[in-house]
PDB file of C-alpha atoms in Angstrom:
ATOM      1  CA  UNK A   1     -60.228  44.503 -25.395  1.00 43.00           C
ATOM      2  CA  UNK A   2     -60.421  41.020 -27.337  1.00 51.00           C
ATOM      3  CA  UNK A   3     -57.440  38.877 -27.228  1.00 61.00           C
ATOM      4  CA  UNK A   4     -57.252  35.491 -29.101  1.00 65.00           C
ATOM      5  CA  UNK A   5     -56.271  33.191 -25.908  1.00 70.00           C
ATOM      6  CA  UNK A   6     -55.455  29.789 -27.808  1.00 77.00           C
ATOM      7  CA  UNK A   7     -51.959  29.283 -29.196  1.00 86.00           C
ATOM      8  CA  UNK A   8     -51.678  27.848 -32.606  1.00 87.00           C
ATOM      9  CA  UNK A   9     -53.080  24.629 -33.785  1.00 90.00           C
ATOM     10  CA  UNK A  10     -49.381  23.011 -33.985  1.00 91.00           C
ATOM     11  CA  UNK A  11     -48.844  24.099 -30.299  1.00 91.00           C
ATOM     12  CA  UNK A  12     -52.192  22.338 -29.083  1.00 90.00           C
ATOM     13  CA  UNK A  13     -51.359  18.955 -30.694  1.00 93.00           C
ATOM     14  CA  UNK A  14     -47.882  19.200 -29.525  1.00 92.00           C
ATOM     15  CA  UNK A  15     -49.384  19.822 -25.876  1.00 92.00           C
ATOM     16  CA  UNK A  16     -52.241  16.993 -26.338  1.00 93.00           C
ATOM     17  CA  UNK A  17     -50.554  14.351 -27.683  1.00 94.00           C
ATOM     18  CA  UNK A  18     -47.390  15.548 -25.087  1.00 93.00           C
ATOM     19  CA  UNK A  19     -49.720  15.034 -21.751  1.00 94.00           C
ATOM     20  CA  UNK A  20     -52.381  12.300 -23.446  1.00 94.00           C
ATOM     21  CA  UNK A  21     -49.526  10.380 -24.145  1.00 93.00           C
ATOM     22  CA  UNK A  22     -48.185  11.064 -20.599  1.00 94.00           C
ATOM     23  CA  UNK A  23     -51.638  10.710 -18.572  1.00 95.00           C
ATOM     24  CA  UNK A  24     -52.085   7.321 -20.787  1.00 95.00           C
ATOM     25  CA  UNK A  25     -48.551   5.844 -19.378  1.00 94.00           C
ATOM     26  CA  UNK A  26     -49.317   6.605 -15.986  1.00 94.00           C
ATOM     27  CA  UNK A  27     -52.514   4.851 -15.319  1.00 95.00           C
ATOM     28  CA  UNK A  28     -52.854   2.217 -18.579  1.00 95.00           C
ATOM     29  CA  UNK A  29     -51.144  -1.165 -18.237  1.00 95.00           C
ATOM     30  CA  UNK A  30     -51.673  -2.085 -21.927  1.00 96.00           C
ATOM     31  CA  UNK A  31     -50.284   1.445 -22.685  1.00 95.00           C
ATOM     32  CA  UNK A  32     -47.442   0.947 -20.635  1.00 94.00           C
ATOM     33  CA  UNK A  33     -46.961  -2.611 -21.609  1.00 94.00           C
ATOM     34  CA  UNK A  34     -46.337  -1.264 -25.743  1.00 93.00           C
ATOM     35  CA  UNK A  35     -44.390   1.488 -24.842  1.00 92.00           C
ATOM     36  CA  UNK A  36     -42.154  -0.122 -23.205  1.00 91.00           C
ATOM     37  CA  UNK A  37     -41.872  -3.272 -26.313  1.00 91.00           C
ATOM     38  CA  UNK A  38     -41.428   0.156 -28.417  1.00 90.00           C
ATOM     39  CA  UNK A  39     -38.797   2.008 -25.863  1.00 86.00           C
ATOM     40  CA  UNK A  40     -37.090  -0.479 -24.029  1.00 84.00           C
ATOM     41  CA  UNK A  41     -36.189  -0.186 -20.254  1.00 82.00           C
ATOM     42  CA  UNK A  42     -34.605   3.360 -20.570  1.00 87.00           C
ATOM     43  CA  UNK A  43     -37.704   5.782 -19.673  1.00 87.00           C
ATOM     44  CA  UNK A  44     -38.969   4.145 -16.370  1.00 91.00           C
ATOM     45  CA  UNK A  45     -42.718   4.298 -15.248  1.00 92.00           C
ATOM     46  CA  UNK A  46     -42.104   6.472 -12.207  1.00 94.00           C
ATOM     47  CA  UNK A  47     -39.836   8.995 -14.684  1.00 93.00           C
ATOM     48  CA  UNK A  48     -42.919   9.566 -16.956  1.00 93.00           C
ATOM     49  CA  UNK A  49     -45.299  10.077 -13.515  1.00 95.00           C
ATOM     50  CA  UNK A  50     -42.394  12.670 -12.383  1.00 96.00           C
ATOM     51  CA  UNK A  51     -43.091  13.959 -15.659  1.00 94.00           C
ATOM     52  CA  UNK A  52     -46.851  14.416 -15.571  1.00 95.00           C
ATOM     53  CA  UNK A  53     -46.879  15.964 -12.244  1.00 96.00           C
ATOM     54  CA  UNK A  54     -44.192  18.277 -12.962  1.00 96.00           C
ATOM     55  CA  UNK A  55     -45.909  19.671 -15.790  1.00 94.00           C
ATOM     56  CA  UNK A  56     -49.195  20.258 -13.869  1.00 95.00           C
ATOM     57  CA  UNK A  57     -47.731  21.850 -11.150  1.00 97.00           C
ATOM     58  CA  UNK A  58     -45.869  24.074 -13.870  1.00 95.00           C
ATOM     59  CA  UNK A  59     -49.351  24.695 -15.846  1.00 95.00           C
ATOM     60  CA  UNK A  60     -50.670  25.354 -12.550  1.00 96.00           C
ATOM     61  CA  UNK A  61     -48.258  28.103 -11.320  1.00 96.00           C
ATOM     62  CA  UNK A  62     -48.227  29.576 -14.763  1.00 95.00           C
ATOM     63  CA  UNK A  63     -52.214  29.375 -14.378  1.00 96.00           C
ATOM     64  CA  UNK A  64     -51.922  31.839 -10.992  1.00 97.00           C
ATOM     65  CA  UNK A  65     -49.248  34.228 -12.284  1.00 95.00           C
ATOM     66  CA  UNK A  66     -51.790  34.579 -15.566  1.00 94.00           C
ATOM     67  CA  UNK A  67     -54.450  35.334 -13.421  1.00 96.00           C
ATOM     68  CA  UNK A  68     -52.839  37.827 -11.435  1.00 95.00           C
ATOM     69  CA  UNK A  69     -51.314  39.461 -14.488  1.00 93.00           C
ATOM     70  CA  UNK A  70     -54.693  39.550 -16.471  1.00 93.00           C
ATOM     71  CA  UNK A  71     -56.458  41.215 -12.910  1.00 93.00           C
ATOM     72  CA  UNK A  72     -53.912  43.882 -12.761  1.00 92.00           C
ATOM     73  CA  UNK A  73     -54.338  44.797 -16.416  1.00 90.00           C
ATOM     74  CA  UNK A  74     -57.664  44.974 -16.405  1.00 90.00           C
ATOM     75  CA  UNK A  75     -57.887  42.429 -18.751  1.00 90.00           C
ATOM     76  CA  UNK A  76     -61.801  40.824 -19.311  1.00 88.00           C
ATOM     77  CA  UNK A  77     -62.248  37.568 -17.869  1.00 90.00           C
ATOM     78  CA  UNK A  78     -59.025  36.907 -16.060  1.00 93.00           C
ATOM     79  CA  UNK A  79     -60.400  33.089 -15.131  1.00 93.00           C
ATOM     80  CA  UNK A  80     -60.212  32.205 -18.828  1.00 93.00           C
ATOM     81  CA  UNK A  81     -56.844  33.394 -19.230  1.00 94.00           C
ATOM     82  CA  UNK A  82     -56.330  31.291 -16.237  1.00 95.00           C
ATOM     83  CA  UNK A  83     -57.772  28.439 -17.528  1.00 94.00           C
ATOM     84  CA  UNK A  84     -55.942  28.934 -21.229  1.00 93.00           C
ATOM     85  CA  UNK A  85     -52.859  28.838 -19.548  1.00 93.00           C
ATOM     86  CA  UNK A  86     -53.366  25.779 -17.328  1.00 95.00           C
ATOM     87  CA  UNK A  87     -54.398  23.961 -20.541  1.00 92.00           C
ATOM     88  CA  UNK A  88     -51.866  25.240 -23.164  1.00 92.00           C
ATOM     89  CA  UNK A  89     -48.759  26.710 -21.315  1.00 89.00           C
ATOM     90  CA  UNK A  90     -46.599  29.650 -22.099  1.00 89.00           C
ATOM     91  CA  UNK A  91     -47.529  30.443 -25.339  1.00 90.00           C
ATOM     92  CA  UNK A  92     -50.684  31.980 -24.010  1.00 90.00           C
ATOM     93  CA  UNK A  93     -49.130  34.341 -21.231  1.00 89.00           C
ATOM     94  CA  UNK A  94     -47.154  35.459 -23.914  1.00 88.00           C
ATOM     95  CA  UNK A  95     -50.440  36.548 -25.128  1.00 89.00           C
ATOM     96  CA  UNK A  96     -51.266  38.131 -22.062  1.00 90.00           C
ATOM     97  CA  UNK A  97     -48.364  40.293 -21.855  1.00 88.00           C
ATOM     98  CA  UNK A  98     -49.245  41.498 -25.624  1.00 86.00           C
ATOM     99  CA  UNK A  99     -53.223  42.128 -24.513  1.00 86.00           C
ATOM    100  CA  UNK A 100     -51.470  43.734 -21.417  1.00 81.00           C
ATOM    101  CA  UNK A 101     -49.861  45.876 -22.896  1.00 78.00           C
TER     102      UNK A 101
END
């Protein structure tokens, strides 16, 4: 069975520009430096690093639990479904569930 694993194009940018945005606070100076003459004081640095790893350890969980569920329905390549989900979220075990099924 053949399941498109990729959630709409609106979903990726959202998620790219979402975590790029996030990855490029954390560890950029410069980046940090406009943000923050754009923002103000109200978001601080260590908030948008809670952020970041929060959401990987989210993807990541989300990653296992597709993994699992794509194994026990016999689903083809479980490890891309996996992956899918670590990279674009929910959307795509919602997939799942439908390829499940």
């Amino acid at each position: 069975m053949s399941s498109v694993r990729t959630p709409s194009l609106a979903w990726r940018l959202f998620v790219v520009v979402g975590v790029g945005t996030s990855v490029a606070l954390t560890v950029s100076d410069p980046a940090w430096e406009k943000w923050k003459s754009v923002a103000g004081e109200k978001l601080p640095r260590q908030a948008v690093r809670s952020v970041l790893v929060g959401t990987a350890a989210i993807h990541s969980a989300e990653a296992a639990s597709s993994y699992v569920s794509a194994r026990r329905g016999n689903l083809e390549q479980p490890g891309r479904w996996a992956l899918a989900t670590f990279l674009w979220g929910f959307p795509v075990m919602r997939r799942l569930r439908k390829a499940a099924a």
